[in-house]
mmCIF file of C-alpha atoms in Angstrom:
data_model
loop_
_atom_site.group_PDB
_atom_site.id
_atom_site.type_symbol
_atom_site.label_atom_id
_atom_site.label_comp_id
_atom_site.label_asym_id
_atom_site.label_seq_id
_atom_site.Cartn_x
_atom_site.Cartn_y
_atom_site.Cartn_z
ATOM 1 C CA MET A 1 0.000 0.000 0.000
ATOM 2 C CA ALA A 2 1.385 3.429 -1.022
ATOM 3 C CA ARG A 3 2.326 5.805 1.765
ATOM 4 C CA ASN A 4 2.078 9.592 1.620
ATOM 5 C CA PHE A 5 5.336 11.469 1.869
ATOM 6 C CA GLY A 6 5.931 13.687 4.864
ATOM 7 C CA LYS A 7 7.510 17.105 4.477
ATOM 8 C CA ILE A 8 11.102 16.888 3.204
ATOM 9 C CA LYS A 9 13.426 18.852 5.460
ATOM 10 C CA ILE A 10 16.230 21.056 4.213
ATOM 11 C CA SER A 11 19.801 21.239 5.447
ATOM 12 C CA ASP A 12 21.104 23.884 7.831
ATOM 13 C CA TYR A 13 23.214 25.130 4.919
ATOM 14 C CA ALA A 14 20.073 25.926 2.893
ATOM 15 C CA ARG A 15 18.067 27.193 5.858
ATOM 16 C CA LEU A 16 20.759 29.637 6.967
ATOM 17 C CA SER A 17 21.762 30.906 3.503
ATOM 18 C CA ILE A 18 19.490 33.960 3.478
ATOM 19 C CA ASN A 19 20.185 37.129 1.509
ATOM 20 C CA PRO A 20 18.031 39.838 3.140
ATOM 21 C CA LEU A 21 18.318 42.169 0.135
ATOM 22 C CA ARG A 22 16.948 39.550 -2.244
ATOM 23 C CA LYS A 23 14.438 38.429 0.350
ATOM 24 C CA ILE A 24 12.988 41.937 0.610
ATOM 25 C CA THR A 25 12.834 42.502 -3.150
ATOM 26 C CA GLN A 26 11.319 39.096 -3.866
ATOM 27 C CA GLU A 27 9.029 38.573 -0.885
ATOM 28 C CA GLN A 28 7.988 42.024 0.297
ATOM 29 C CA LYS A 29 4.289 42.329 -0.585
ATOM 30 C CA ILE A 30 3.820 46.091 -0.553
ATOM 31 C CA ASP A 31 1.914 47.805 -3.339
ATOM 32 C CA PRO A 32 3.383 51.114 -4.525
ATOM 33 C CA ASN A 33 1.140 54.120 -5.009
ATOM 34 C CA PRO A 34 -0.527 53.457 -8.397
ATOM 35 C CA ALA A 35 -0.671 57.184 -9.085
ATOM 36 C CA LYS A 36 3.130 57.484 -9.052
ATOM 37 C CA ARG A 37 5.640 55.713 -11.280
ATOM 38 C CA SER A 38 7.917 53.508 -9.200
ATOM 39 C CA ILE A 39 11.516 54.605 -8.731
ATOM 40 C CA THR A 40 13.828 51.864 -7.470
ATOM 41 C CA LEU A 41 16.952 52.939 -5.645
ATOM 42 C CA GLN A 42 17.608 49.460 -4.275
ATOM 43 C CA LEU A 43 19.834 47.030 -6.136
ATOM 44 C CA GLY A 44 23.371 47.994 -7.048
ATOM 45 C CA ASP A 45 22.829 47.065 -10.686
ATOM 46 C CA PRO A 46 23.959 49.861 -13.042
ATOM 47 C CA THR A 47 22.450 48.123 -16.085
ATOM 48 C CA ILE A 48 18.798 48.758 -15.208
ATOM 49 C CA PHE A 49 18.148 52.193 -16.701
ATOM 50 C CA GLY A 50 20.440 52.211 -19.744
ATOM 51 C CA ASN A 51 22.407 55.285 -18.667
ATOM 52 C CA PHE A 52 25.534 53.238 -17.859
ATOM 53 C CA PRO A 53 26.244 50.933 -20.821
ATOM 54 C CA PRO A 54 29.244 48.580 -20.629
ATOM 55 C CA PRO A 55 32.435 49.467 -22.514
ATOM 56 C CA VAL A 56 32.455 48.853 -26.255
ATOM 57 C CA ALA A 57 35.752 46.995 -25.875
ATOM 58 C CA LEU A 58 34.068 44.484 -23.568
ATOM 59 C CA ILE A 59 31.244 43.791 -26.032
ATOM 60 C CA SER A 60 33.778 43.354 -28.828
ATOM 61 C CA ALA A 61 35.931 41.005 -26.743
ATOM 62 C CA LEU A 62 32.950 38.845 -25.805
ATOM 63 C CA SER A 63 31.752 38.691 -29.407
ATOM 64 C CA ASN A 64 35.188 37.556 -30.538
ATOM 65 C CA ALA A 65 35.337 34.971 -27.740
ATOM 66 C CA VAL A 66 31.980 33.458 -28.685
ATOM 67 C CA VAL A 67 33.313 32.858 -32.207
ATOM 68 C CA HIS A 68 36.753 31.568 -31.317
ATOM 69 C CA ASP A 69 36.520 29.886 -27.922
ATOM 70 C CA LYS A 70 36.161 26.097 -28.068
ATOM 71 C CA PHE A 71 34.215 26.064 -24.762
ATOM 72 C CA PRO A 72 36.500 23.542 -23.072
ATOM 73 C CA TYR A 73 36.975 22.622 -19.466
ATOM 74 C CA ASN A 74 39.819 24.870 -18.373
ATOM 75 C CA ILE A 75 42.098 24.523 -15.366
ATOM 76 C CA SER A 76 39.634 24.941 -12.513
ATOM 77 C CA TYR A 77 41.408 27.992 -11.069
ATOM 78 C CA GLY A 78 41.578 29.677 -14.482
ATOM 79 C CA LYS A 79 43.325 29.441 -17.828
ATOM 80 C CA PHE A 80 46.823 30.872 -17.809
ATOM 81 C CA GLU A 81 46.185 33.741 -20.251
ATOM 82 C CA ALA A 82 43.266 35.013 -18.164
ATOM 83 C CA ARG A 83 45.215 34.816 -14.901
ATOM 84 C CA GLN A 84 48.160 36.552 -16.546
ATOM 85 C CA ALA A 85 45.843 39.377 -17.653
ATOM 86 C CA VAL A 86 44.479 39.791 -14.122
ATOM 87 C CA ALA A 87 48.023 39.904 -12.715
ATOM 88 C CA GLU A 88 48.949 42.670 -15.159
ATOM 89 C CA TYR A 89 45.705 44.598 -14.584
ATOM 90 C CA SER A 90 46.221 44.425 -10.801
ATOM 91 C CA LYS A 91 49.837 45.556 -10.676
ATOM 92 C CA HIS A 92 48.753 48.562 -8.554
ATOM 93 C CA GLN A 93 48.391 46.011 -5.752
ATOM 94 C CA GLY A 94 52.046 45.013 -5.862
ATOM 95 C CA GLU A 95 54.131 42.348 -7.574
ATOM 96 C CA ILE A 96 51.821 39.580 -8.816
ATOM 97 C CA SER A 97 52.455 36.350 -10.724
ATOM 98 C CA PRO A 98 49.737 34.507 -12.690
ATOM 99 C CA ASP A 99 50.280 31.705 -10.163
ATOM 100 C CA ASP A 100 48.981 34.071 -7.451
ATOM 101 C CA VAL A 101 45.602 34.407 -9.210
ATOM 102 C CA ILE A 102 42.555 32.148 -8.830
ATOM 103 C CA LEU A 103 39.534 32.906 -11.024
ATOM 104 C CA SER A 104 36.000 32.603 -9.689
ATOM 105 C CA SER A 105 32.377 33.030 -10.679
ATOM 106 C CA GLY A 106 32.112 36.644 -9.562
ATOM 107 C CA CYS A 107 33.527 38.471 -6.549
ATOM 108 C CA SER A 108 30.935 37.024 -4.151
ATOM 109 C CA HIS A 109 32.156 33.560 -5.099
ATOM 110 C CA ALA A 110 35.754 34.705 -4.611
ATOM 111 C CA LEU A 111 34.940 35.898 -1.090
ATOM 112 C CA GLU A 112 33.089 32.696 -0.279
ATOM 113 C CA MET A 113 35.986 30.547 -1.510
ATOM 114 C CA THR A 114 38.467 32.588 0.496
ATOM 115 C CA VAL A 115 36.586 32.492 3.793
ATOM 116 C CA LEU A 116 35.768 28.794 3.484
ATOM 117 C CA THR A 117 39.436 28.068 2.818
ATOM 118 C CA LEU A 118 40.613 30.025 5.864
ATOM 119 C CA VAL A 119 37.904 29.353 8.446
ATOM 120 C CA GLN A 120 36.486 26.169 9.965
ATOM 121 C CA PRO A 121 32.935 25.715 11.338
ATOM 122 C CA GLY A 122 32.915 27.012 14.915
ATOM 123 C CA GLU A 123 35.607 29.612 14.214
ATOM 124 C CA ASN A 124 34.930 33.247 13.401
ATOM 125 C CA VAL A 125 35.706 36.029 10.954
ATOM 126 C CA LEU A 126 35.380 39.787 11.419
ATOM 127 C CA ILE A 127 33.037 41.692 9.084
ATOM 128 C CA PRO A 128 32.106 45.391 8.904
ATOM 129 C CA ARG A 129 28.907 46.907 10.241
ATOM 130 C CA PRO A 130 27.099 48.134 8.201
ATOM 131 C CA SER A 131 28.126 45.764 5.464
ATOM 132 C CA TYR A 132 27.392 43.960 2.273
ATOM 133 C CA ASN A 133 25.682 40.687 3.074
ATOM 134 C CA TYR A 134 28.633 38.415 3.825
ATOM 135 C CA LYS A 135 26.473 36.431 6.243
ATOM 136 C CA THR A 136 24.485 34.872 3.369
ATOM 137 C CA TRP A 137 27.174 32.304 2.682
ATOM 138 C CA ILE A 138 29.069 32.389 5.992
ATOM 139 C CA ASP A 139 26.138 31.519 8.262
ATOM 140 C CA GLY A 140 25.245 28.475 6.182
ATOM 141 C CA MET A 141 28.670 26.998 6.886
ATOM 142 C CA LYS A 142 28.263 27.522 10.658
ATOM 143 C CA ILE A 143 31.066 30.047 10.802
ATOM 144 C CA GLU A 144 30.516 32.888 13.260
ATOM 145 C CA THR A 145 30.650 36.503 12.112
ATOM 146 C CA LYS A 146 31.666 39.281 14.480
ATOM 147 C CA ALA A 147 30.774 42.790 13.347
ATOM 148 C CA TYR A 148 33.160 45.688 13.839
ATOM 149 C CA ASN A 149 31.717 49.196 13.610
ATOM 150 C CA LEU A 150 32.174 51.816 10.913
ATOM 151 C CA ASP A 151 31.747 55.378 12.177
ATOM 152 C CA PRO A 152 29.401 57.594 10.117
ATOM 153 C CA GLU A 153 30.790 60.683 11.882
ATOM 154 C CA LYS A 154 34.265 59.884 10.501
ATOM 155 C CA SER A 155 33.376 59.093 6.858
ATOM 156 C CA TRP A 156 32.774 55.475 7.891
ATOM 157 C CA ASP A 157 36.290 54.793 9.193
ATOM 158 C CA ILE A 158 36.669 51.671 11.344
ATOM 159 C CA ASP A 159 36.439 51.844 15.120
ATOM 160 C CA LEU A 160 39.744 50.025 15.573
ATOM 161 C CA VAL A 161 39.496 49.752 19.360
ATOM 162 C CA GLN A 162 36.114 48.050 19.109
ATOM 163 C CA MET A 163 37.382 45.863 16.246
ATOM 164 C CA GLU A 164 40.324 44.597 18.277
ATOM 165 C CA SER A 165 38.062 43.841 21.230
ATOM 166 C CA LEU A 166 36.226 41.264 19.092
ATOM 167 C CA ILE A 167 39.292 39.148 18.361
ATOM 168 C CA ASP A 168 39.675 35.881 20.242
ATOM 169 C CA ASP A 169 41.528 32.600 19.823
ATOM 170 C CA LYS A 170 38.998 31.445 17.206
ATOM 171 C CA THR A 171 39.282 34.487 14.943
ATOM 172 C CA ARG A 172 40.856 33.522 11.628
ATOM 173 C CA ALA A 173 40.587 36.566 9.330
ATOM 174 C CA ILE A 174 39.414 40.162 8.942
ATOM 175 C CA ILE A 175 37.257 41.145 5.962
ATOM 176 C CA ILE A 176 37.833 44.738 4.831
ATOM 177 C CA ASN A 177 35.540 46.231 2.167
ATOM 178 C CA ASN A 178 37.173 49.279 0.583
ATOM 179 C CA PRO A 179 35.774 51.176 -1.282
ATOM 180 C CA GLY A 180 32.630 50.041 0.440
ATOM 181 C CA ASN A 181 29.052 48.920 0.071
ATOM 182 C CA PRO A 182 26.667 50.207 1.470
ATOM 183 C CA CYS A 183 28.518 53.238 2.851
ATOM 184 C CA GLY A 184 30.473 54.580 -0.104
ATOM 185 C CA ASN A 185 33.531 54.762 2.159
ATOM 186 C CA CYS A 186 37.099 54.957 0.903
ATOM 187 C CA PHE A 187 39.789 54.665 3.551
ATOM 188 C CA SER A 188 42.788 56.969 3.605
ATOM 189 C CA LYS A 189 46.312 55.613 3.351
ATOM 190 C CA GLU A 190 46.869 56.423 7.028
ATOM 191 C CA HIS A 191 43.767 54.524 8.129
ATOM 192 C CA ILE A 192 44.680 51.471 6.044
ATOM 193 C CA LEU A 193 48.120 51.431 7.659
ATOM 194 C CA GLU A 194 46.414 51.439 11.073
ATOM 195 C CA ILE A 195 44.277 48.467 10.011
ATOM 196 C CA ILE A 196 47.351 46.607 8.777
ATOM 197 C CA ALA A 197 49.190 47.323 12.036
ATOM 198 C CA LEU A 198 46.303 45.825 14.019
ATOM 199 C CA ALA A 199 46.228 42.727 11.792
ATOM 200 C CA GLU A 200 49.996 42.290 12.213
ATOM 201 C CA ARG A 201 49.782 42.698 15.958
ATOM 202 C CA ARG A 202 47.063 40.036 16.164
ATOM 203 C CA GLN A 203 48.593 37.808 13.461
ATOM 204 C CA LEU A 204 45.500 37.722 11.230
ATOM 205 C CA PRO A 205 45.307 37.688 7.425
ATOM 206 C CA ILE A 206 43.174 40.301 5.682
ATOM 207 C CA VAL A 207 40.531 39.396 3.123
ATOM 208 C CA ALA A 208 40.290 42.550 1.021
ATOM 209 C CA ASP A 209 36.936 42.935 -0.740
ATOM 210 C CA GLU A 210 38.002 45.402 -3.424
ATOM 211 C CA ILE A 211 35.303 44.881 -6.045
ATOM 212 C CA TYR A 212 35.016 48.694 -6.127
ATOM 213 C CA GLU A 213 38.760 49.229 -6.649
ATOM 214 C CA HIS A 214 39.437 52.584 -8.376
ATOM 215 C CA PHE A 215 35.704 53.316 -7.984
ATOM 216 C CA VAL A 216 36.273 56.638 -6.198
ATOM 217 C CA PHE A 217 35.094 60.168 -6.832
ATOM 218 C CA PRO A 218 37.292 62.990 -8.179
ATOM 219 C CA GLY A 219 39.743 64.225 -5.588
ATOM 220 C CA ILE A 220 39.635 60.989 -3.556
ATOM 221 C CA GLU A 221 42.745 58.786 -3.514
ATOM 222 C CA TYR A 222 42.358 54.999 -3.538
ATOM 223 C CA HIS A 223 44.947 52.604 -2.071
ATOM 224 C CA SER A 224 44.692 48.834 -2.245
ATOM 225 C CA ILE A 225 45.406 47.157 1.070
ATOM 226 C CA SER A 226 47.997 44.784 -0.385
ATOM 227 C CA SER A 227 50.063 47.652 -1.800
ATOM 228 C CA LEU A 228 50.613 48.979 1.729
ATOM 229 C CA SER A 229 51.177 45.683 3.553
ATOM 230 C CA LYS A 230 54.739 44.555 4.154
ATOM 231 C CA ASN A 231 54.179 41.658 6.546
ATOM 232 C CA VAL A 232 50.438 40.925 6.737
ATOM 233 C CA PRO A 233 49.213 38.384 4.154
ATOM 234 C CA VAL A 234 46.340 39.738 2.061
ATOM 235 C CA LEU A 235 43.859 37.883 -0.132
ATOM 236 C CA THR A 236 42.295 40.416 -2.499
ATOM 237 C CA CYS A 237 38.911 39.656 -4.080
ATOM 238 C CA SER A 238 37.663 41.596 -7.079
ATOM 239 C CA GLY A 239 36.137 41.147 -10.521
ATOM 240 C CA LEU A 240 34.535 42.725 -13.562
ATOM 241 C CA SER A 241 31.012 43.383 -12.341
ATOM 242 C CA LYS A 242 31.143 46.870 -10.820
ATOM 243 C CA ARG A 243 33.971 48.779 -12.474
ATOM 244 C CA PHE A 244 33.044 47.452 -15.906
ATOM 245 C CA LEU A 245 29.263 47.759 -15.275
ATOM 246 C CA VAL A 246 28.462 44.108 -16.049
ATOM 247 C CA PRO A 247 27.181 42.476 -12.826
ATOM 248 C CA GLY A 248 25.652 39.534 -14.659
ATOM 249 C CA ILE A 249 28.883 38.461 -16.304
ATOM 250 C CA ARG A 250 30.019 36.638 -13.121
ATOM 251 C CA MET A 251 33.789 36.855 -13.488
ATOM 252 C CA GLY A 252 35.851 37.428 -10.379
ATOM 253 C CA TRP A 253 39.237 36.574 -8.955
ATOM 254 C CA ILE A 254 41.320 36.109 -5.846
ATOM 255 C CA ILE A 255 44.874 37.434 -5.713
ATOM 256 C CA VAL A 256 47.086 35.810 -3.093
ATOM 257 C CA HIS A 257 49.525 38.377 -1.715
ATOM 258 C CA ASP A 258 51.762 36.150 0.346
ATOM 259 C CA ARG A 259 54.113 37.519 2.931
ATOM 260 C CA ASN A 260 57.068 35.341 3.920
ATOM 261 C CA GLY A 261 55.586 32.166 2.435
ATOM 262 C CA VAL A 262 52.776 31.797 4.974
ATOM 263 C CA LEU A 263 50.020 31.280 2.377
ATOM 264 C CA ASP A 264 51.433 28.314 0.441
ATOM 265 C CA GLU A 265 48.870 25.925 1.871
ATOM 266 C CA VAL A 266 46.089 28.510 1.480
ATOM 267 C CA LYS A 267 46.860 28.946 -2.209
ATOM 268 C CA GLN A 268 46.638 25.202 -2.771
ATOM 269 C CA GLY A 269 43.452 25.106 -0.715
ATOM 270 C CA LEU A 270 41.888 27.763 -2.950
ATOM 271 C CA ARG A 271 42.816 25.734 -6.006
ATOM 272 C CA ASN A 272 41.203 22.693 -4.414
ATOM 273 C CA VAL A 273 38.019 24.635 -3.686
ATOM 274 C CA SER A 274 37.899 26.024 -7.232
ATOM 275 C CA ALA A 275 37.478 22.465 -8.515
ATOM 276 C CA ARG A 276 34.065 22.267 -6.851
ATOM 277 C CA ILE A 277 32.544 24.120 -9.839
ATOM 278 C CA LEU A 278 35.329 23.276 -12.339
ATOM 279 C CA GLY A 279 36.122 26.941 -12.823
ATOM 280 C CA PRO A 280 34.219 29.967 -14.139
ATOM 281 C CA ASN A 281 32.781 30.575 -17.609
ATOM 282 C CA SER A 282 35.180 29.549 -20.370
ATOM 283 C CA THR A 283 34.141 32.209 -22.886
ATOM 284 C CA VAL A 284 34.499 35.085 -20.442
ATOM 285 C CA GLN A 285 37.944 33.760 -19.517
ATOM 286 C CA TYR A 286 38.840 33.801 -23.215
ATOM 287 C CA ALA A 287 37.701 37.434 -23.486
ATOM 288 C CA LEU A 288 39.270 38.600 -20.223
ATOM 289 C CA PRO A 289 42.695 39.676 -21.564
ATOM 290 C CA ASP A 290 41.084 41.863 -24.238
ATOM 291 C CA ILE A 291 38.615 43.350 -21.745
ATOM 292 C CA LEU A 292 41.266 44.266 -19.191
ATOM 293 C CA GLN A 293 43.830 45.510 -21.698
ATOM 294 C CA ASN A 294 41.642 47.369 -24.207
ATOM 295 C CA THR A 295 39.015 49.193 -22.145
ATOM 296 C CA PRO A 296 40.074 52.851 -22.400
ATOM 297 C CA GLN A 297 40.670 54.910 -19.274
ATOM 298 C CA ARG A 298 38.169 57.514 -20.475
ATOM 299 C CA PHE A 299 35.377 54.971 -19.974
ATOM 300 C CA PHE A 300 36.148 54.796 -16.245
ATOM 301 C CA VAL A 301 36.677 58.564 -15.923
ATOM 302 C CA ASN A 302 33.351 59.390 -17.595
ATOM 303 C CA LYS A 303 31.497 56.836 -15.454
ATOM 304 C CA MET A 304 32.896 58.214 -12.216
ATOM 305 C CA MET A 305 32.125 61.797 -13.223
ATOM 306 C CA LYS A 306 28.458 60.861 -13.727
ATOM 307 C CA ILE A 307 28.150 58.949 -10.460
ATOM 308 C CA SER A 308 30.004 61.665 -8.551
ATOM 309 C CA TYR A 309 27.590 64.243 -9.980
ATOM 310 C CA ASN A 310 24.648 62.121 -8.816
ATOM 311 C CA ALA A 311 26.217 61.767 -5.366
ATOM 312 C CA ASP A 312 26.681 65.535 -5.015
ATOM 313 C CA LEU A 313 23.160 66.181 -6.303
ATOM 314 C CA ALA A 314 21.547 63.667 -3.945
ATOM 315 C CA TYR A 315 23.575 64.895 -0.970
ATOM 316 C CA GLU A 316 22.600 68.521 -1.600
ATOM 317 C CA LEU A 317 18.885 67.741 -1.966
ATOM 318 C CA LEU A 318 18.679 65.252 0.909
ATOM 319 C CA SER A 319 20.513 67.573 3.296
ATOM 320 C CA LYS A 320 17.592 69.968 3.050
ATOM 321 C CA ILE A 321 14.959 67.396 4.052
ATOM 322 C CA PRO A 322 13.777 67.473 7.680
ATOM 323 C CA GLY A 323 14.551 64.257 9.556
ATOM 324 C CA LEU A 324 17.154 62.946 7.107
ATOM 325 C CA LYS A 325 20.934 63.104 7.455
ATOM 326 C CA PRO A 326 22.848 61.839 4.406
ATOM 327 C CA ILE A 327 26.463 60.730 4.862
ATOM 328 C CA LYS A 328 28.461 61.955 1.874
ATOM 329 C CA PRO A 329 30.107 59.036 0.061
ATOM 330 C CA ARG A 330 33.665 59.009 -1.263
ATOM 331 C CA GLY A 331 33.261 56.195 -3.785
ATOM 332 C CA SER A 332 31.360 53.103 -4.998
ATOM 333 C CA MET A 333 27.734 53.714 -6.038
ATOM 334 C CA TYR A 334 25.834 54.071 -2.776
ATOM 335 C CA MET A 335 24.834 56.553 -0.112
ATOM 336 C CA MET A 336 23.667 55.827 3.426
ATOM 337 C CA ILE A 337 21.082 58.184 4.913
ATOM 338 C CA GLN A 338 20.309 58.417 8.609
ATOM 339 C CA ILE A 339 16.599 58.548 9.461
ATOM 340 C CA GLU A 340 16.097 60.555 12.639
ATOM 341 C CA LEU A 341 13.342 58.279 13.878
ATOM 342 C CA ASP A 342 12.622 60.406 16.923
ATOM 343 C CA LYS A 343 11.159 62.929 14.459
ATOM 344 C CA PHE A 344 8.905 60.249 12.942
ATOM 345 C CA PRO A 345 7.194 58.748 16.014
ATOM 346 C CA GLU A 346 4.652 56.748 13.989
ATOM 347 C CA PHE A 347 7.501 54.551 12.669
ATOM 348 C CA GLN A 348 9.196 52.132 15.032
ATOM 349 C CA SER A 349 12.035 51.265 12.655
ATOM 350 C CA CYS A 350 13.744 52.176 9.416
ATOM 351 C CA LEU A 351 11.989 49.173 7.871
ATOM 352 C CA GLU A 352 8.567 50.625 8.671
ATOM 353 C CA PHE A 353 9.702 54.018 7.329
ATOM 354 C CA THR A 354 10.838 52.563 3.999
ATOM 355 C CA GLN A 355 7.742 50.373 3.645
ATOM 356 C CA GLN A 356 5.433 53.353 4.034
ATOM 357 C CA LEU A 357 7.607 55.311 1.612
ATOM 358 C CA ILE A 358 6.801 52.678 -1.007
ATOM 359 C CA ARG A 359 3.055 52.802 -0.286
ATOM 360 C CA GLU A 360 2.829 56.584 -0.499
ATOM 361 C CA GLN A 361 5.580 57.695 -2.837
ATOM 362 C CA SER A 362 6.540 54.585 -4.865
ATOM 363 C CA VAL A 363 10.214 55.130 -3.977
ATOM 364 C CA LEU A 364 11.982 51.843 -3.222
ATOM 365 C CA VAL A 365 15.058 51.903 -0.994
ATOM 366 C CA PHE A 366 16.743 49.365 1.262
ATOM 367 C CA PRO A 367 16.418 49.842 5.025
ATOM 368 C CA GLY A 368 19.603 49.712 7.066
ATOM 369 C CA HIS A 369 18.109 46.806 8.982
ATOM 370 C CA PRO A 370 17.716 43.950 8.176
ATOM 371 C CA CYS A 371 19.634 44.573 4.961
ATOM 372 C CA PHE A 372 22.950 45.858 6.352
ATOM 373 C CA ASN A 373 22.726 45.152 10.087
ATOM 374 C CA TYR A 374 22.439 48.896 10.720
ATOM 375 C CA PRO A 375 19.146 50.195 12.155
ATOM 376 C CA GLY A 376 18.059 53.789 11.683
ATOM 377 C CA PHE A 377 19.436 54.209 8.169
ATOM 378 C CA MET A 378 18.495 53.556 4.551
ATOM 379 C CA ARG A 379 20.630 53.099 1.440
ATOM 380 C CA ILE A 380 20.151 54.485 -2.047
ATOM 381 C CA VAL A 381 22.025 53.691 -5.259
ATOM 382 C CA LEU A 382 23.513 56.477 -7.352
ATOM 383 C CA THR A 383 23.493 54.896 -10.827
ATOM 384 C CA VAL A 384 19.974 56.019 -11.740
ATOM 385 C CA THR A 385 19.466 59.049 -14.003
ATOM 386 C CA ASP A 386 19.865 62.509 -12.519
ATOM 387 C CA GLY A 387 16.183 63.095 -13.244
ATOM 388 C CA MET A 388 15.293 60.120 -11.060
ATOM 389 C CA ILE A 389 17.583 61.449 -8.307
ATOM 390 C CA LYS A 390 15.732 64.769 -8.373
ATOM 391 C CA GLU A 391 12.269 63.188 -8.447
ATOM 392 C CA SER A 392 12.996 60.653 -5.705
ATOM 393 C CA CYS A 393 14.402 63.410 -3.463
ATOM 394 C CA ARG A 394 11.333 65.561 -4.165
ATOM 395 C CA ARG A 395 9.114 62.661 -3.094
ATOM 396 C CA LEU A 396 11.223 61.994 -0.012
ATOM 397 C CA LYS A 397 10.864 65.649 0.955
ATOM 398 C CA GLU A 398 7.084 65.441 0.570
ATOM 399 C CA PHE A 399 6.978 62.217 2.589
ATOM 400 C CA CYS A 400 9.121 63.566 5.431
ATOM 401 C CA GLU A 401 7.227 66.856 5.628
ATOM 402 C CA THR A 402 3.996 64.865 5.884
ATOM 403 C CA HIS A 403 5.183 62.567 8.683
ATOM 404 C CA ALA A 404 7.800 64.529 10.642
ATOM 405 C CA LYS A 405 6.929 65.919 14.079
ATOM 406 C CA LEU A 406 9.491 68.655 14.479
#
């Protein structure tokens, strides 16, 4: 006699692998105001509105690769020509050999590979607060995250005293995101040297999330962590998605900056882990040397001028709105805005504030919590058109004037 199946349970890995940004966008059942066209300032995807097309050289390189690549299995950590191109492209980080490079399926994958190579279940890794959602893939592996604070009053510099207080005998690495998401921070050379000194004192490697490398506004100087480290081993994670405006292309890399031969086993471990998916897309690997070598500098300059203009425009308009306190970014494509909730007593949280903003004004933003582990704030993206920046700020002003109790 046939028996009915009971509910099939999922693993802890699946249950704990939650991305709050995607969860909100996919599961939040809030209807925008039908009388107002929706403006989304949520996902950091510069391709949505057509105002930031990818470089022509990238399209040409991909077209050529589709014709000429044989679509083989490559070495799992990347074909030599692609790794050689990454080493040359990344020479601002220091002396790099193709053997120091491991290719991945995007920067998120690079970060996941790196942490899972360095850290065992039951051990811990330090992550920033607020931060990009590192916990999505860390929590599922039963690795603990400890959040160190970024200070909005100091352009989001790290509270180094608080950071060091988190370190214990199970801490295995420090993740540093610079330039940063969601804050738009870019650390000074002096601050990076302070971070490196702490890591050396506590004998911890740094995992440098530098997907926004060079992604800084005019007048701001960017320094890679590895270029300033003499003794601390650094594993730098980056990729094509942000600087080249192609988030869906899923091509990233890890660069192993060894110091005194302490990462030999780690490098082999990363190569072992890369075999889990047999390496990233073959055709993009084929195109990678042309993309990195032939994209003109003017493409990057023009992009940053546009985003910097949007940042200045948004900061100027938001600064005039009662109850909001924008924190001026120095790079990447985001701005964090403090919501002075004491002036909006009907809202108990930034989540409630942003949900009602959707209902009334059809402006979609991410709340600081749960998205970035930072209550009382919201994040906007700066890659929309300047017209959308102006209109969304106008609607935010109307919303705040309606609800604020000054």
